[in-house]
PDB file of C-alpha atoms in Angstrom:
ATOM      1  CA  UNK J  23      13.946  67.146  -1.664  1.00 42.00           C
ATOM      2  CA  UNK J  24      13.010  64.917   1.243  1.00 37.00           C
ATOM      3  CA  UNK J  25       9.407  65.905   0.431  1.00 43.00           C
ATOM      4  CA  UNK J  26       9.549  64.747  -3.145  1.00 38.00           C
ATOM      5  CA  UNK J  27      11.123  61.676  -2.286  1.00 35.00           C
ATOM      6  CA  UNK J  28       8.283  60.560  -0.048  1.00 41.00           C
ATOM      7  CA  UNK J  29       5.941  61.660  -2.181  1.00 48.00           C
ATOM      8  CA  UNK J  30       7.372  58.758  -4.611  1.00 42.00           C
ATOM      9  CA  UNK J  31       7.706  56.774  -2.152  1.00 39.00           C
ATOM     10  CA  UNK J  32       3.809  57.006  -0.908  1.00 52.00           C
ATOM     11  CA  UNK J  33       2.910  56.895  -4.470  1.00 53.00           C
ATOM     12  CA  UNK J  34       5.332  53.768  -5.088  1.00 41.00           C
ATOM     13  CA  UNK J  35       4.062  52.121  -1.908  1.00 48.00           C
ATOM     14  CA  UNK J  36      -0.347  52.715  -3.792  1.00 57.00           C
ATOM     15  CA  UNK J  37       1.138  51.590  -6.852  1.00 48.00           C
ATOM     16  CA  UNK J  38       2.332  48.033  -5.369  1.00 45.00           C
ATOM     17  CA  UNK J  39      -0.474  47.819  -3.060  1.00 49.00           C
ATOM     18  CA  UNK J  40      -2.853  48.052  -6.205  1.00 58.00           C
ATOM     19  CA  UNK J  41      -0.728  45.646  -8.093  1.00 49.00           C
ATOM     20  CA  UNK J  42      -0.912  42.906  -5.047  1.00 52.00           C
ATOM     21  CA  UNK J  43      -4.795  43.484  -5.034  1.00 55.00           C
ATOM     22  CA  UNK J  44      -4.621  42.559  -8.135  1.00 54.00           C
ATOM     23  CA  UNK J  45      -2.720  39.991  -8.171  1.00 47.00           C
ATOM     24  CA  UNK J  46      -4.313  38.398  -4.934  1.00 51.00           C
ATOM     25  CA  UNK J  47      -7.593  36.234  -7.224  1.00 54.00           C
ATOM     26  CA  UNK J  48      -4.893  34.360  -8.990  1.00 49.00           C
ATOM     27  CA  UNK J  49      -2.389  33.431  -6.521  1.00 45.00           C
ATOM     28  CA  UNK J  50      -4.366  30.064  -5.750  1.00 49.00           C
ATOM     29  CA  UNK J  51      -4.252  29.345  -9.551  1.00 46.00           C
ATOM     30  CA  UNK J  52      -0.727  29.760  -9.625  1.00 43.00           C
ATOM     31  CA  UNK J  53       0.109  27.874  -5.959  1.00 49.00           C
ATOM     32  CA  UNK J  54      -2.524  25.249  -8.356  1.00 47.00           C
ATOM     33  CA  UNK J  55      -0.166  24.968 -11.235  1.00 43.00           C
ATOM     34  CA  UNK J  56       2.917  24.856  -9.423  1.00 42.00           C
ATOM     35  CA  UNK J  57       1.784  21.881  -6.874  1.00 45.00           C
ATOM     36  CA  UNK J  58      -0.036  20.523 -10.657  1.00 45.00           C
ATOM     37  CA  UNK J  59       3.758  20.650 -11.901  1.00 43.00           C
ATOM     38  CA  UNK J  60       5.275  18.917  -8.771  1.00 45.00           C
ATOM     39  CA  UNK J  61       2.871  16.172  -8.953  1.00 46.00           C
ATOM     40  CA  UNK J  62       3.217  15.545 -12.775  1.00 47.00           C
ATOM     41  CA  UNK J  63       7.202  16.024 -12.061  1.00 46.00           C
ATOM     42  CA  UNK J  64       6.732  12.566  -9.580  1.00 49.00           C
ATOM     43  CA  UNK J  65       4.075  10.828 -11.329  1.00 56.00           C
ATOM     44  CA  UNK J  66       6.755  10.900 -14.826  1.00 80.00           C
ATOM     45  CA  UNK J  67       9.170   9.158 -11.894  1.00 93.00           C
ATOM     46  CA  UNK J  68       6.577   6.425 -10.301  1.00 94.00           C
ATOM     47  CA  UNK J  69       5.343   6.166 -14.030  1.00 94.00           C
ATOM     48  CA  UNK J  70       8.357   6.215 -15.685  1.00 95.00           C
ATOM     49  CA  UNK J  71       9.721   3.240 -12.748  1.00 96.00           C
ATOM     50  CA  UNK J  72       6.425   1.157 -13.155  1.00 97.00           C
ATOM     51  CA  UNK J  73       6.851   0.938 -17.219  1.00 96.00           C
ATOM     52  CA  UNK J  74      10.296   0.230 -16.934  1.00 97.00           C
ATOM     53  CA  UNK J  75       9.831  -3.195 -14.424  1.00 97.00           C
ATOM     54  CA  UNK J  76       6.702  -3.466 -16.397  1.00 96.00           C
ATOM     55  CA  UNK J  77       9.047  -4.189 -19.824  1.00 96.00           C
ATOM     56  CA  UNK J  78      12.075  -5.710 -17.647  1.00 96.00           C
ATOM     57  CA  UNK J  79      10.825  -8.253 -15.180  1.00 97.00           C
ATOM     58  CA  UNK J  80       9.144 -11.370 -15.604  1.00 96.00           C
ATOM     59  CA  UNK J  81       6.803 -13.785 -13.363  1.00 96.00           C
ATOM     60  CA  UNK J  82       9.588 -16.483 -13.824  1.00 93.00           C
ATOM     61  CA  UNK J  83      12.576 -14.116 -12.284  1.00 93.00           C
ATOM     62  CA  UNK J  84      14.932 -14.819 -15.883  1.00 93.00           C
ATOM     63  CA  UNK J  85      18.038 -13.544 -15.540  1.00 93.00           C
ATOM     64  CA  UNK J  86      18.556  -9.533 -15.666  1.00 95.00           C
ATOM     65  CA  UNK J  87      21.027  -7.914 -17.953  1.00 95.00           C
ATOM     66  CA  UNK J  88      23.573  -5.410 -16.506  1.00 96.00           C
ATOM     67  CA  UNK J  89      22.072  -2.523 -18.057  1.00 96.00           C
ATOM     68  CA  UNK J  90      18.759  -3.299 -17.077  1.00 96.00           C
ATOM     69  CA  UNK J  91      19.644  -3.195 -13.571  1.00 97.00           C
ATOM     70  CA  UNK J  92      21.723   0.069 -14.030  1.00 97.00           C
ATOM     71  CA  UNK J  93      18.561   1.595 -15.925  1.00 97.00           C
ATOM     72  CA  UNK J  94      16.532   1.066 -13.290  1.00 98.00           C
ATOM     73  CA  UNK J  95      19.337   2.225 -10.691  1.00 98.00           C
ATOM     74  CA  UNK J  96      19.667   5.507 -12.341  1.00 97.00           C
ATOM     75  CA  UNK J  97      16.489   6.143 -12.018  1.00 98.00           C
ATOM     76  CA  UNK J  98      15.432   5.308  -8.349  1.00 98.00           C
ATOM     77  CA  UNK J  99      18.605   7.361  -7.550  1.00 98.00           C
ATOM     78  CA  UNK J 100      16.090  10.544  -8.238  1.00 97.00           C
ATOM     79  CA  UNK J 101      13.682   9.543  -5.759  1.00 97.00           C
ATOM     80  CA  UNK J 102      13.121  11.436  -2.871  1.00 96.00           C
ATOM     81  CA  UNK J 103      10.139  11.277  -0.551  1.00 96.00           C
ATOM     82  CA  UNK J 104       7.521  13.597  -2.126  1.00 95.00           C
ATOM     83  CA  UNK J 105       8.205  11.987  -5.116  1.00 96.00           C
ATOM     84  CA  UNK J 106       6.421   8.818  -3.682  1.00 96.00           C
ATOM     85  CA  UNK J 107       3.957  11.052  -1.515  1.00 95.00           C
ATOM     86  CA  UNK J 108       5.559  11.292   1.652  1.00 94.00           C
ATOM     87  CA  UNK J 109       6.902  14.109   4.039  1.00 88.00           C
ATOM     88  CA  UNK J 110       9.865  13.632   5.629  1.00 82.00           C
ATOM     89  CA  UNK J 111       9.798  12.359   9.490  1.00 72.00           C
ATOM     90  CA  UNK J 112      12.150  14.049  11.518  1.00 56.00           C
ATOM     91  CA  UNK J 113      10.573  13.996  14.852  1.00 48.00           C
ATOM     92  CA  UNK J 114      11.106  10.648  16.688  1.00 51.00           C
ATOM     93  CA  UNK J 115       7.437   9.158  17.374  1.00 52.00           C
ATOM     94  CA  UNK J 116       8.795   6.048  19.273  1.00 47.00           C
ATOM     95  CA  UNK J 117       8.058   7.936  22.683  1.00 35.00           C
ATOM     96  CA  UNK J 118      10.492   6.497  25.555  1.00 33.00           C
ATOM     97  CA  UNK J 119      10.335   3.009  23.274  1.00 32.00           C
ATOM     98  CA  UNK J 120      12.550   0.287  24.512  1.00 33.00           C
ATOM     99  CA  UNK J 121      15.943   1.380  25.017  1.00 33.00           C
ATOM    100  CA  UNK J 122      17.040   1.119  28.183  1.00 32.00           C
ATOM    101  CA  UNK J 123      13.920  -1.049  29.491  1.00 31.00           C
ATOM    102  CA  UNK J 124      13.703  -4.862  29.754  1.00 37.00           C
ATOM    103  CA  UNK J 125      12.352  -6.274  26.332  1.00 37.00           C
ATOM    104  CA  UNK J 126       8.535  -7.039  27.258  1.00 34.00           C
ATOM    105  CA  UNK J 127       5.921  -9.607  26.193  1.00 35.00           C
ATOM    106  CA  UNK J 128       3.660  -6.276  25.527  1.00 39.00           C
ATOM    107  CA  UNK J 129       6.681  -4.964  22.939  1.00 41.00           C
ATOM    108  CA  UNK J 130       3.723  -3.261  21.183  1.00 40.00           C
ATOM    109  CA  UNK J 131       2.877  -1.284  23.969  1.00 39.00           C
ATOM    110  CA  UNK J 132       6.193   0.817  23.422  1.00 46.00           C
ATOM    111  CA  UNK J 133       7.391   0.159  20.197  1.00 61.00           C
ATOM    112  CA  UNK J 134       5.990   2.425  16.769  1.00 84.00           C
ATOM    113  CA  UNK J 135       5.003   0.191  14.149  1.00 93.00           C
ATOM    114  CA  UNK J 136       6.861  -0.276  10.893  1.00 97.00           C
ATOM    115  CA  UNK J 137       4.281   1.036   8.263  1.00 97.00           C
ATOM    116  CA  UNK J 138       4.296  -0.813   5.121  1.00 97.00           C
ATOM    117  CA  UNK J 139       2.413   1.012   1.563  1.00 97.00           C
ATOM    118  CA  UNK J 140       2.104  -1.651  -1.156  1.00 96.00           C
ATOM    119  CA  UNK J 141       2.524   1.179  -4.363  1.00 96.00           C
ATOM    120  CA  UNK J 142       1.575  -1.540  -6.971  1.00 96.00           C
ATOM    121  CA  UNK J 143       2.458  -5.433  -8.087  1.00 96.00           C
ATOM    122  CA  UNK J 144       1.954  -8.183  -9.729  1.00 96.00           C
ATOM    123  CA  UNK J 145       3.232 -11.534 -11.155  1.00 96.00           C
ATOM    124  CA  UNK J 146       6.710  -9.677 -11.848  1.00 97.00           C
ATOM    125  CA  UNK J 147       7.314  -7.065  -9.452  1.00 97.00           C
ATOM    126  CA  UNK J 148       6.041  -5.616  -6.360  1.00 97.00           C
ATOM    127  CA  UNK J 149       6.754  -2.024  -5.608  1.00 97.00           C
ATOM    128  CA  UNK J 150       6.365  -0.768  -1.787  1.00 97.00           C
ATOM    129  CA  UNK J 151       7.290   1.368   0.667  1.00 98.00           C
ATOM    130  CA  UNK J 152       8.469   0.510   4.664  1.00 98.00           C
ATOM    131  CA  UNK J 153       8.800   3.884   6.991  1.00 97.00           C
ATOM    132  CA  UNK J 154      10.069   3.096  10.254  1.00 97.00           C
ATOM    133  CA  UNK J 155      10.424   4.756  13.118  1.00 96.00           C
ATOM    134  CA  UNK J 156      13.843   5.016  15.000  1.00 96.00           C
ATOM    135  CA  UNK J 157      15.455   1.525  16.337  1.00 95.00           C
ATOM    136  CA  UNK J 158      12.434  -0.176  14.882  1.00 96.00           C
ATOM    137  CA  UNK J 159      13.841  -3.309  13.272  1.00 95.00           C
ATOM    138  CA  UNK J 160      12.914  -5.665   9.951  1.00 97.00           C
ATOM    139  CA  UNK J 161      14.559  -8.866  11.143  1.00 97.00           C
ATOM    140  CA  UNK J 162      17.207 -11.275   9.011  1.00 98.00           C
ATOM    141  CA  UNK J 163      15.192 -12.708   6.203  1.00 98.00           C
ATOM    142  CA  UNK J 164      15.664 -14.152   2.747  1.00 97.00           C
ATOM    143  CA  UNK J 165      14.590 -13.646  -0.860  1.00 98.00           C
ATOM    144  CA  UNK J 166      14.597 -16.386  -2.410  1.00 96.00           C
ATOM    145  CA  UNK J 167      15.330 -16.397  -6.115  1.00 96.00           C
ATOM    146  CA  UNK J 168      14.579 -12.912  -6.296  1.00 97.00           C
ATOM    147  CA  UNK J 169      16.032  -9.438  -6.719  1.00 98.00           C
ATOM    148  CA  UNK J 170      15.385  -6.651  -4.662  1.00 98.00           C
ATOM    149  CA  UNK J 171      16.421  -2.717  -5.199  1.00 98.00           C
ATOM    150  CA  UNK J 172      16.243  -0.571  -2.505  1.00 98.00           C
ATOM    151  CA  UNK J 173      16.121   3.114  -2.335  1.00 98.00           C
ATOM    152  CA  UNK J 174      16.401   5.005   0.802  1.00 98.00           C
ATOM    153  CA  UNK J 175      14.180   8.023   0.331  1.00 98.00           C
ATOM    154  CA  UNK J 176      15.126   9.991   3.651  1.00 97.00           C
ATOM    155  CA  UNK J 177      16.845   9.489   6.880  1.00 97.00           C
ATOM    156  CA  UNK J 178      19.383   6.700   7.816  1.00 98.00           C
ATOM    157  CA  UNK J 179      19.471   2.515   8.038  1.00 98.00           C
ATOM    158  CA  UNK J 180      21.779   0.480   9.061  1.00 98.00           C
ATOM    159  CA  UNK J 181      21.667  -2.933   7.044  1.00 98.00           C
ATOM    160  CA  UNK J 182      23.369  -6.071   8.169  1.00 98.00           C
ATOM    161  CA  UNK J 183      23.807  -8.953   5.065  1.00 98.00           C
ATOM    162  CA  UNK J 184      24.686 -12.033   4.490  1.00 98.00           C
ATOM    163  CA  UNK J 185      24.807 -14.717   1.340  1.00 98.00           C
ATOM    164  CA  UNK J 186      25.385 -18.320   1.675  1.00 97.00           C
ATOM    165  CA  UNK J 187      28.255 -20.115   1.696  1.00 94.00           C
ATOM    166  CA  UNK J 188      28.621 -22.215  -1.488  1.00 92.00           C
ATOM    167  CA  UNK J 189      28.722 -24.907  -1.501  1.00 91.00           C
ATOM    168  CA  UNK J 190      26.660 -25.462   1.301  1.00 91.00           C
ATOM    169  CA  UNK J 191      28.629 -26.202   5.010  1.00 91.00           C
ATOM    170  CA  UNK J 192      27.227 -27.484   7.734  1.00 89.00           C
ATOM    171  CA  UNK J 193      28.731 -28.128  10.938  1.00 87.00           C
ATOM    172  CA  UNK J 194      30.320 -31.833  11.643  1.00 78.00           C
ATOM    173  CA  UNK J 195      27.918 -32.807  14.221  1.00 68.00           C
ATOM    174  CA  UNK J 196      24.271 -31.579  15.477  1.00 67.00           C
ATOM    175  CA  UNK J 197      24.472 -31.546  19.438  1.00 67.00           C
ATOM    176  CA  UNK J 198      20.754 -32.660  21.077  1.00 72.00           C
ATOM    177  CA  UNK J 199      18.772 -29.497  21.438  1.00 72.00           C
ATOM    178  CA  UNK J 200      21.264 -27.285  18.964  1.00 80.00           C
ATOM    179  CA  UNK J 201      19.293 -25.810  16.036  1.00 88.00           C
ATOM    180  CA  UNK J 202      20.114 -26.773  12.251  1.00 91.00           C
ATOM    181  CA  UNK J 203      22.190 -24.275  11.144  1.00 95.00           C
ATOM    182  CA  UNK J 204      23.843 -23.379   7.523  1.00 95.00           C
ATOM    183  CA  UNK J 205      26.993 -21.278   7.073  1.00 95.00           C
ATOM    184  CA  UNK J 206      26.838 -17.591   5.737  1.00 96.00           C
ATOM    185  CA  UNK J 207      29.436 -14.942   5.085  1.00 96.00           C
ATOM    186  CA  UNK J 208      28.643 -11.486   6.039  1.00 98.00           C
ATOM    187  CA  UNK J 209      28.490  -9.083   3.135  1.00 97.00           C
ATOM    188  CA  UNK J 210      26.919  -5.978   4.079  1.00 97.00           C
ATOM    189  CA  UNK J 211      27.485  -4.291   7.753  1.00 97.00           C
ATOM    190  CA  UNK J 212      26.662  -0.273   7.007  1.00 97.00           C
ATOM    191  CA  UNK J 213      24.393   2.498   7.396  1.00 98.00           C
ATOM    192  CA  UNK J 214      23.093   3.921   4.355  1.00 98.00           C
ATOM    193  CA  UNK J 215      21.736   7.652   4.405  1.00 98.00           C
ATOM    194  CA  UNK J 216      19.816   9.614   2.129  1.00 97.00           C
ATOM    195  CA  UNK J 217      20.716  11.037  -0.514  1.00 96.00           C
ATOM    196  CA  UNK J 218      22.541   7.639  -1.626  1.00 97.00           C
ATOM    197  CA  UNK J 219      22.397   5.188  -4.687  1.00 97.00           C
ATOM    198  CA  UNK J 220      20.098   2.495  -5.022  1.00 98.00           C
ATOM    199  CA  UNK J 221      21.188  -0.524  -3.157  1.00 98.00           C
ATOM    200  CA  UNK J 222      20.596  -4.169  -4.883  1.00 98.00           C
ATOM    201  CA  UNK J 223      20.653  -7.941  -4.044  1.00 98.00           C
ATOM    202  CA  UNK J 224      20.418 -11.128  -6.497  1.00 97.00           C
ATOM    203  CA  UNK J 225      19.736 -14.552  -5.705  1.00 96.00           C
ATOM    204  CA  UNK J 226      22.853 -15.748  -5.025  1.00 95.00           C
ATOM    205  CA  UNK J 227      24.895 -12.557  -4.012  1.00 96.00           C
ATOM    206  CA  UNK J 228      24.816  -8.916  -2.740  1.00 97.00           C
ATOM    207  CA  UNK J 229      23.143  -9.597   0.895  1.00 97.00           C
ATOM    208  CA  UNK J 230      20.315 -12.104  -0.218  1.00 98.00           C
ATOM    209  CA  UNK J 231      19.871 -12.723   3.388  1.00 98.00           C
ATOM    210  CA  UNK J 232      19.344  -9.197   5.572  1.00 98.00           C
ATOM    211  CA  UNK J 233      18.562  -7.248   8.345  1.00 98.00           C
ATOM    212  CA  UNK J 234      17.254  -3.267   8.339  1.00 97.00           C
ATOM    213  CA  UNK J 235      17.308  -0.986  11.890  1.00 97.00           C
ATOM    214  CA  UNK J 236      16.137   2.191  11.052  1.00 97.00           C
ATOM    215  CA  UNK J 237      19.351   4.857  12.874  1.00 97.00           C
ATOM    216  CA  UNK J 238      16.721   7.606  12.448  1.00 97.00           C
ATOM    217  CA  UNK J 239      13.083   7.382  11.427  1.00 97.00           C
ATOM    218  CA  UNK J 240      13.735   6.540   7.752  1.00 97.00           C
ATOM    219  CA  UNK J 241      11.372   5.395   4.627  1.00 98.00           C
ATOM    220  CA  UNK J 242      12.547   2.886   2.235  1.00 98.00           C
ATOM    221  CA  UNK J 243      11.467   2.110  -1.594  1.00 98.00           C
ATOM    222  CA  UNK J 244      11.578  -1.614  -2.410  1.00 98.00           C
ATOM    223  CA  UNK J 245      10.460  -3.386  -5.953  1.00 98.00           C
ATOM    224  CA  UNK J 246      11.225  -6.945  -5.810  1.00 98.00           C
ATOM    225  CA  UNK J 247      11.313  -9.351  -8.926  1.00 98.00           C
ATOM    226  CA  UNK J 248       9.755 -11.710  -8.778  1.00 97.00           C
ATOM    227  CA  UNK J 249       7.496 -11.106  -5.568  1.00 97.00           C
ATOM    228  CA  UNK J 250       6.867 -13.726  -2.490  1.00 97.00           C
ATOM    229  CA  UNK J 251       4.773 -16.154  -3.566  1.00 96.00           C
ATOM    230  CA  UNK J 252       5.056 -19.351  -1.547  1.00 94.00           C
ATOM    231  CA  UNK J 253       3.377 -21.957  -4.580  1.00 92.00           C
ATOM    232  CA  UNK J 254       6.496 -20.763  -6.392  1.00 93.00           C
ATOM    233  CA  UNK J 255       8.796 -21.145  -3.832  1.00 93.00           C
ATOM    234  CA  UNK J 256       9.280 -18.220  -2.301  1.00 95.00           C
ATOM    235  CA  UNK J 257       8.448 -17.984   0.837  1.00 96.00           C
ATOM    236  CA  UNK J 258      10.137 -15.487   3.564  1.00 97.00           C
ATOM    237  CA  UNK J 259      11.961 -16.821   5.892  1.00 97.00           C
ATOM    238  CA  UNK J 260      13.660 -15.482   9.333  1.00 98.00           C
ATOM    239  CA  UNK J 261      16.716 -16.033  10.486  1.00 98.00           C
ATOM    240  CA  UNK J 262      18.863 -15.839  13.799  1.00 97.00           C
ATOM    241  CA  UNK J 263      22.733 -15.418  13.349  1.00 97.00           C
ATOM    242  CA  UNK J 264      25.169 -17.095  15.458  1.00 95.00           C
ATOM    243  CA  UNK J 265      28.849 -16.389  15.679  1.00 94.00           C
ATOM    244  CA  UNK J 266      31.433 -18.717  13.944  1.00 92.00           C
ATOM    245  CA  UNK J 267      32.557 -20.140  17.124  1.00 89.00           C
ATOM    246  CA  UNK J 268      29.458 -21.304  18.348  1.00 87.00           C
ATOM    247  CA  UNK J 269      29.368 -24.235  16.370  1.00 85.00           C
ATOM    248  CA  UNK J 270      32.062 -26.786  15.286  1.00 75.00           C
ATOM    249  CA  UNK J 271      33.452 -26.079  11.863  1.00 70.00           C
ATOM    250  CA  UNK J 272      31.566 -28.194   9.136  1.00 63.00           C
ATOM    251  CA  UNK J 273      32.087 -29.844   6.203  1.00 61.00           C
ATOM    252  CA  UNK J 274      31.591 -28.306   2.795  1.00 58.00           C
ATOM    253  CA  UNK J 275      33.307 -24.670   1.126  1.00 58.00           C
ATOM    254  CA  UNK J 276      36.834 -24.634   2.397  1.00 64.00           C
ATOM    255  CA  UNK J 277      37.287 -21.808   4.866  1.00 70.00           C
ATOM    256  CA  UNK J 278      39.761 -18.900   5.173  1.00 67.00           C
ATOM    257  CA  UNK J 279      40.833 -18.652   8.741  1.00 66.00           C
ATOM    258  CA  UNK J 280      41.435 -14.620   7.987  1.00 60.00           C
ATOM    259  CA  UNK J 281      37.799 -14.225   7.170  1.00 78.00           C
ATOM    260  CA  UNK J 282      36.397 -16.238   9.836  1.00 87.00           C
ATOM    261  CA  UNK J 283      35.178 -12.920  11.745  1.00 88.00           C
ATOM    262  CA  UNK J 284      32.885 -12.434   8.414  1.00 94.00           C
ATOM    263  CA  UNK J 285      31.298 -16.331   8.744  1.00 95.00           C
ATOM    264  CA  UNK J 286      27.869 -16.708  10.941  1.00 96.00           C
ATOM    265  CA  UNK J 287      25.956 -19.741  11.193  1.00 96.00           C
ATOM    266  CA  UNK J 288      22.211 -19.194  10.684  1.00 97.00           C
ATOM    267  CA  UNK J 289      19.459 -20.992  11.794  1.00 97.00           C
ATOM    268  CA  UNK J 290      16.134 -20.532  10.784  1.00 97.00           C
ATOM    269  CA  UNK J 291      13.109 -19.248  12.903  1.00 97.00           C
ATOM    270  CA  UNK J 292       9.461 -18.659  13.460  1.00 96.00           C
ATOM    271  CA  UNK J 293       8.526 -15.129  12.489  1.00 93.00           C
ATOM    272  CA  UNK J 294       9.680 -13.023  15.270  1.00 92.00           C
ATOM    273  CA  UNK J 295       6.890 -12.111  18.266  1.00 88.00           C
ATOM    274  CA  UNK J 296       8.379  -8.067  18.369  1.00 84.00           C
ATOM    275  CA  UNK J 297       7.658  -7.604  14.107  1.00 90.00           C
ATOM    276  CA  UNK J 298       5.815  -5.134  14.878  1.00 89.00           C
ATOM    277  CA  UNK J 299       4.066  -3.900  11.353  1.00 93.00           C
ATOM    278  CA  UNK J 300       0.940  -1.829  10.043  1.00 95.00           C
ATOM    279  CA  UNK J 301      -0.452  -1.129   6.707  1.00 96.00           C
ATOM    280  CA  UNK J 302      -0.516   2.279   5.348  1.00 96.00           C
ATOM    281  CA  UNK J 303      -2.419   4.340   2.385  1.00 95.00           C
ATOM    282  CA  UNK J 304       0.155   5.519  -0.705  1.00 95.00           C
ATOM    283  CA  UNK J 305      -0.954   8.632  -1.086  1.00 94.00           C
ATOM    284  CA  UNK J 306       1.647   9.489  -4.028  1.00 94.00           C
ATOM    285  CA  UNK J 307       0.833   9.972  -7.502  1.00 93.00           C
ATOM    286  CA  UNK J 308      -1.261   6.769  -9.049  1.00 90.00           C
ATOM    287  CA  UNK J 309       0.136   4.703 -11.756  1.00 89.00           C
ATOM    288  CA  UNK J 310      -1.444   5.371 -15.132  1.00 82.00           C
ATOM    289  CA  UNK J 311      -2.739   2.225 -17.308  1.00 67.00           C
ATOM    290  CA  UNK J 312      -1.753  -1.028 -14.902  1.00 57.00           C
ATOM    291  CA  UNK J 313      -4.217  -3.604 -13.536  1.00 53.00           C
ATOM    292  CA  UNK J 314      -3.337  -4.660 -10.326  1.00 49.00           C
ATOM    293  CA  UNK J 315      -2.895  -8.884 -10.791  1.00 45.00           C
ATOM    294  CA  UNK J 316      -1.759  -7.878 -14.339  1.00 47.00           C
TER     295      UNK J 316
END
């Protein structure tokens, strides 16, 4: 009995051996199709984004309807990294960095770049990509007149927010040497984590004003309507935040006393010496039929 069964099992054992030789000239072909499936699986989601803000957005910024927005939502909530050609990061590249050391002049020396990939725009829309490494840090900056979705693709950012206070407030008097500042109220204060939904800000509400420090090393999606463009008015500008106390309170919106912890004063700045930024190569799946400029 125990004779038989190793003979079947010997002859079992050729058999498969055969079969694999066989098999062994096609497996690149199939390893081929399958990667030729993945990639046609992310272009249909880069392609399918790009037509979409291609027959939503306009050069002027008009006004965007509630579905719109939600279209567009539902659909960035698929993203994940390789759908945008990237590989997750979950190594730490920043090295000792700067925590724990005095903040240097040389901040490059220690600190990993933020790497930006501009994916496509034009007159409408610009669609790009920031990765940072951990405790790297886009300071508080506006966009004016403009709406921005953002998609975290993997790891986890902590965003900070703020929209003006309308009508404007300013406080009653400018000491000698104090900077102009404008009252905000806080908005956003929360680390967002992939998987999670698309996040979005409008002119005039949902954290116009923000700041991004990357918890983790992290990758973000952003397509803005209607892009910077400073001959339109829309320039970036950076911000420092001051507490509510520092300054007397102004005239202007009446204020809540309960909600004072929310309230910062914000004055604006030069761009920041430690933006520390590099440009990288989008290496995901090209968009079919668009003119860059178009």
């Amino acid at each position: 009995m125990f004779s038989k069964f190793r003979n079947a099992t010997d002859k079992a054992r050729k058999l498969a051996i055969e079969h694999q030789n066989c098999l062994l000239p096609f497996i690149p072909c199939f390893r081929n199709l399958i990667n030729m499936v993945e990639q046609q699986n992310s272009s249909s989601k880069v392609q399918a984004s790009y037509e979409l803000c291609r027959k939503t957005f306009t050069p002027s910024g008009a006004p965007l309807s509630s579905s719109a927005i939600q279209k567009l939502c539902s659909l960035l909530d698929t993203f994940g990294p390789a759908d945008v050609g990237l590989k997750e990061e979950n190594r730490d590249d920043r090295g000792h960095g700067m925590l724990g050391l005095n903040r240097l002049s040389s901040v490059a020396r220690w600190a990993q770049p933020i790497t930006y990939v501009d994916v496509y725009e034009c007159d409408s829309f610009t669609m790009c990509i920031f990765c940072f490494p951990t405790s790297s840090v886009i300071p508080l900056h506006d966009h004016p007149s403009m709406t921005v979705f953002s998609k975290v693709l993997y790891g986890s950012l902590h965003v900070k927010a703020y929209d003006w206070v309308e009508p404007a407030c300013y406080p009653k008097s400018k000491e000698p040497g104090y900077p102009a500042v404008r009252l905000a109220k806080l908005t956003v204060d929360k680390t967002l984590t992939a998987p999670c939904e698309t996040s979005v800000l409008y002119p005039k509400r949902g954290g116009n004003l923000h700041c991004f420090t990357a918890v983790t090393p992290c990758a973000v999606l952003d397509i803005l309507t209607p892009p910077y463009r400073e001959d339109a008015g829309r320039k970036c500008t950076y911000y420092h935040d001051y507490p509510f106390s520092a300054f007397s309170r102004g005239n202007g919106a009446e204020i809540d006393d309960e909600k004072i912890d929310d309230l910062a004063w914000l004055a604006e700045i030069d761009t920041p010496d430690d933006l520390y930024m590099r440009q990288g190569a989008y290496t995901g799946p090209a968009v079919q039929g668009c003119r860059r400029g178009a």
